Short mmCIF file of N, CA, C and O in Angstrom, two decimals:
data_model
loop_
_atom_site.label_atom_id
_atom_site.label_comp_id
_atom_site.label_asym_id
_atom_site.label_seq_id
_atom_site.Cartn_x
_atom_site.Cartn_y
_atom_site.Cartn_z
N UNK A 1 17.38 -285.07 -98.49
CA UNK A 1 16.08 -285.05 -99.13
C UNK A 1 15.41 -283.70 -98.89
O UNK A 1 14.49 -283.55 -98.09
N UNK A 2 16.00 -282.61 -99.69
CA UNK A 2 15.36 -281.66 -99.46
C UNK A 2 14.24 -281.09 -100.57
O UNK A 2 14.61 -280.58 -101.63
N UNK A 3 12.94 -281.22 -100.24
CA UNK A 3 12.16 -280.63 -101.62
C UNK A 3 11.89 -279.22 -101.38
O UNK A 3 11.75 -278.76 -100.25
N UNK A 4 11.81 -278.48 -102.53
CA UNK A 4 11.28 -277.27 -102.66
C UNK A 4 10.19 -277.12 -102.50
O UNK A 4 9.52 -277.21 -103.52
N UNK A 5 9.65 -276.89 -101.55
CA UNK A 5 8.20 -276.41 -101.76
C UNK A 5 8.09 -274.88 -101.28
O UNK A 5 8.07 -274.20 -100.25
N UNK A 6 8.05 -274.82 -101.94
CA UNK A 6 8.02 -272.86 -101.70
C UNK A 6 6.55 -272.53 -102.39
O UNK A 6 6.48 -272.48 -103.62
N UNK A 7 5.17 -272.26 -101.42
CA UNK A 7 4.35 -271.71 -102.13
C UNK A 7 4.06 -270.35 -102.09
O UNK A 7 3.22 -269.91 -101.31
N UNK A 8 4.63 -269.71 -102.78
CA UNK A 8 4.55 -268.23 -103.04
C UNK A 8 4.01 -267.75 -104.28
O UNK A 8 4.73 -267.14 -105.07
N UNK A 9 2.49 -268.04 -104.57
CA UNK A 9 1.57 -267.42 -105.63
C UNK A 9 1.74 -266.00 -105.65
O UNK A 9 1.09 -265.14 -105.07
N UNK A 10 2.79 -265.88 -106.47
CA UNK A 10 2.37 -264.31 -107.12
C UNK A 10 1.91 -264.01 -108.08
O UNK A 10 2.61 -263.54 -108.98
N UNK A 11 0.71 -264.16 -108.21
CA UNK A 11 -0.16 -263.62 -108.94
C UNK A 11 -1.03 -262.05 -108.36
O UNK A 11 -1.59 -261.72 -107.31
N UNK A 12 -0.73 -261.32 -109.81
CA UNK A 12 -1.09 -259.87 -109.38
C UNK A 12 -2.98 -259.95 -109.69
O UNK A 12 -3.39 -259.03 -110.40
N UNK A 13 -3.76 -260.68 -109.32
CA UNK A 13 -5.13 -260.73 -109.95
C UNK A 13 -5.61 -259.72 -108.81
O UNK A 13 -6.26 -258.75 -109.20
N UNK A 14 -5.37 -259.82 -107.48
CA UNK A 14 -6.33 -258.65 -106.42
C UNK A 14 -4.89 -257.65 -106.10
O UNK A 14 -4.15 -257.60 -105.12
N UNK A 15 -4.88 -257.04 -107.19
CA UNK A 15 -4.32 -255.68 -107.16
C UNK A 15 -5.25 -254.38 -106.32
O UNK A 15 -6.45 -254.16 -106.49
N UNK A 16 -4.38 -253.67 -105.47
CA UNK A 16 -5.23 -252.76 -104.66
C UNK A 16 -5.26 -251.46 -105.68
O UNK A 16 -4.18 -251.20 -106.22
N UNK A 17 -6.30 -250.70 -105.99
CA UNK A 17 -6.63 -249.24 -106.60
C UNK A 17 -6.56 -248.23 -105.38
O UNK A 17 -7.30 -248.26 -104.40
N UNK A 18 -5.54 -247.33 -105.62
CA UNK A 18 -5.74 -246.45 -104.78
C UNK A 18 -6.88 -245.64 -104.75
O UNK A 18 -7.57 -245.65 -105.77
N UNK A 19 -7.29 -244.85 -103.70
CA UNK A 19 -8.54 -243.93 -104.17
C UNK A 19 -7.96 -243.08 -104.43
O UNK A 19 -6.86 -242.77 -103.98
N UNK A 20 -8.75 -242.41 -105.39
CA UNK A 20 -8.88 -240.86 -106.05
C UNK A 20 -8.66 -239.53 -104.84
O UNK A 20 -9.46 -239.17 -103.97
N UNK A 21 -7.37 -239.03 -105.14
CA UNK A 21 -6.33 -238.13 -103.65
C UNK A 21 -7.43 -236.74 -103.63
O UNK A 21 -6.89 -235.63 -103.66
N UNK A 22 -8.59 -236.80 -103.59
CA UNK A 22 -9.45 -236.06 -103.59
C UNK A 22 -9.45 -235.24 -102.12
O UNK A 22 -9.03 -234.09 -102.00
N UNK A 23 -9.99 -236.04 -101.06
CA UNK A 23 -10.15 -235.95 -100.34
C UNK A 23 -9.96 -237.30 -99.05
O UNK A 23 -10.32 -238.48 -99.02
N UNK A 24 -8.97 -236.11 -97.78
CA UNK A 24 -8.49 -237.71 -97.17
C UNK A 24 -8.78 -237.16 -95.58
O UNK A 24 -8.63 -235.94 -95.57
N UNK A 25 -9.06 -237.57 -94.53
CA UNK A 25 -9.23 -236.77 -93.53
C UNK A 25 -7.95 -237.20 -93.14
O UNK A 25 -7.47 -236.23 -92.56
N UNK A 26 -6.94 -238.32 -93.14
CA UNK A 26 -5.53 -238.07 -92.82
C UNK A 26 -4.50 -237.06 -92.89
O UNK A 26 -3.49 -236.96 -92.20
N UNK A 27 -4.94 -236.26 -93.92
CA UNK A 27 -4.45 -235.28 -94.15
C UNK A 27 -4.63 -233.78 -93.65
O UNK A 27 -3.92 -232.79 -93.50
N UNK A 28 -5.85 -234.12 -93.48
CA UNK A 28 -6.18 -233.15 -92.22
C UNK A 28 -5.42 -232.80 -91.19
O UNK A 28 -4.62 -233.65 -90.78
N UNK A 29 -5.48 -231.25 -90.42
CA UNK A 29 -4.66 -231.33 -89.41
C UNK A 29 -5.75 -231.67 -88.42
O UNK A 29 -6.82 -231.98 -88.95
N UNK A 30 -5.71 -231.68 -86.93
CA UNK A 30 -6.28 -231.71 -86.12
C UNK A 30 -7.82 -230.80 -85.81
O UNK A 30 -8.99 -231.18 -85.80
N UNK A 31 -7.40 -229.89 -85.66
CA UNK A 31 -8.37 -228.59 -85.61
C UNK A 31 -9.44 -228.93 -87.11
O UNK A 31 -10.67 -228.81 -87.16
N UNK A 32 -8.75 -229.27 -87.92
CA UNK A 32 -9.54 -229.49 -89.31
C UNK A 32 -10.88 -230.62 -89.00
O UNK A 32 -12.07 -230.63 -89.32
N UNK A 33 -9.90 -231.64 -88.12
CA UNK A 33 -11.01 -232.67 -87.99
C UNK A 33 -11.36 -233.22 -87.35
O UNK A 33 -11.51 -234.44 -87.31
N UNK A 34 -11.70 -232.01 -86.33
CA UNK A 34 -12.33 -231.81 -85.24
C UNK A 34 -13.49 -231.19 -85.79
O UNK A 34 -14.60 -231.71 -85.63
N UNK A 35 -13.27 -229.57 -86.77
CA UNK A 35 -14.38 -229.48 -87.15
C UNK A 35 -14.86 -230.12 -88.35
O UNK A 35 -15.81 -229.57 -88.91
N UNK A 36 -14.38 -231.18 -88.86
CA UNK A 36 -14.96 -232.08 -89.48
C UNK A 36 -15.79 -233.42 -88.86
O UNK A 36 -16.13 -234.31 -89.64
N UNK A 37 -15.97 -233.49 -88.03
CA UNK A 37 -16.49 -234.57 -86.63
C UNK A 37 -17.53 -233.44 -86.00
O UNK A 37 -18.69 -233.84 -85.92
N UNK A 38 -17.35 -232.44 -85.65
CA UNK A 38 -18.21 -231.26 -85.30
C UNK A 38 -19.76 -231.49 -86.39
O UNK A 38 -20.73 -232.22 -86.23
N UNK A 39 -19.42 -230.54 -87.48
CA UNK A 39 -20.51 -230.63 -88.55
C UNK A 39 -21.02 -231.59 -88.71
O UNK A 39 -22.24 -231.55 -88.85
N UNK A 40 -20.14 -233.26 -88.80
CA UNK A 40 -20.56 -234.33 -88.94
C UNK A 40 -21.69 -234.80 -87.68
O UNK A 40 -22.77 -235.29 -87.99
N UNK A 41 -21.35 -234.61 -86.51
CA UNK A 41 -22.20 -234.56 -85.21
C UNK A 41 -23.68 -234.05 -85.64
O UNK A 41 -24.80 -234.58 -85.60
N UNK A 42 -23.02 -232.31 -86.24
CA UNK A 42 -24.38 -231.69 -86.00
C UNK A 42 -25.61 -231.95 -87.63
O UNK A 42 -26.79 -231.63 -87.78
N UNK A 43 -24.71 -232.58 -88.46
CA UNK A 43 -26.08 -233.02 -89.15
C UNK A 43 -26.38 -234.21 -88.64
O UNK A 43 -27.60 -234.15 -88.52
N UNK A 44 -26.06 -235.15 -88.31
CA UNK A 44 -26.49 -236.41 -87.70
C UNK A 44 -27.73 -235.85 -86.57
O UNK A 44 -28.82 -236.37 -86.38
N UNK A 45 -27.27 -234.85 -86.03
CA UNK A 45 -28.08 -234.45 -84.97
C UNK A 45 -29.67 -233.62 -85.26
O UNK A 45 -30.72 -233.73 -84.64
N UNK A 46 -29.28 -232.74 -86.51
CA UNK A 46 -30.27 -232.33 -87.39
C UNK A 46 -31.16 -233.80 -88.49
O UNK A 46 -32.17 -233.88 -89.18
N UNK A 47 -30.58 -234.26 -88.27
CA UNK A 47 -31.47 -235.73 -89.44
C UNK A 47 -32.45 -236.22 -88.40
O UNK A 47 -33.64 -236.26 -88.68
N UNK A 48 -31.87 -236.73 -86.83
CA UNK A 48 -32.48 -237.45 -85.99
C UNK A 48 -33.64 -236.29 -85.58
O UNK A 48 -34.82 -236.60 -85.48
N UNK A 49 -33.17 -234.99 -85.38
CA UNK A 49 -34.56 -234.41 -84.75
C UNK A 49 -35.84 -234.12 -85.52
O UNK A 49 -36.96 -233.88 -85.06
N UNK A 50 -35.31 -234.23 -87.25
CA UNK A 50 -36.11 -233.88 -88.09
C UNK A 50 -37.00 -235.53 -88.27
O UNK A 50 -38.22 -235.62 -88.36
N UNK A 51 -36.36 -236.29 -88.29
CA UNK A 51 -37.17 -237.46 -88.00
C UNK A 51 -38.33 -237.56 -86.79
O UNK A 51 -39.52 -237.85 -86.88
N UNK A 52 -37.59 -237.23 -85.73
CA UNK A 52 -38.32 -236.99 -84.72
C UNK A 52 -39.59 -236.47 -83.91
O UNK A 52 -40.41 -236.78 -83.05
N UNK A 53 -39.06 -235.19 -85.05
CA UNK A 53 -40.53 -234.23 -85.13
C UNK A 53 -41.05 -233.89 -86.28
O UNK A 53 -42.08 -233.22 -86.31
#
């Protein structure tokens, strides 16, 4: 008595979109995004003081 039950819905309805290869920080080397984390720091750091004062 063996039944098949195999539920394997393949349905393609939530298909993933890649993003647009614009820009990826994976691709980055190291040094790149470091100073990409750098700048990112220092406007975060420029928003809060301008709030501030």
């Amino acid at each position: 008595m063996s039944h098949g039950h195999h539920h394997h819905h393949h349905t393609h309805e939530h298909r993933a979109i890649a993003a647009a290869p614009t820009f990826s920080l994976l691709r980055l080397s190291a040094g790149q995004r470091l100073i990409a984390a750098a700048a990112l720091l220092l406007v975060l750091w420029l928003l809060v003081l301008a709030v501030m004062g």
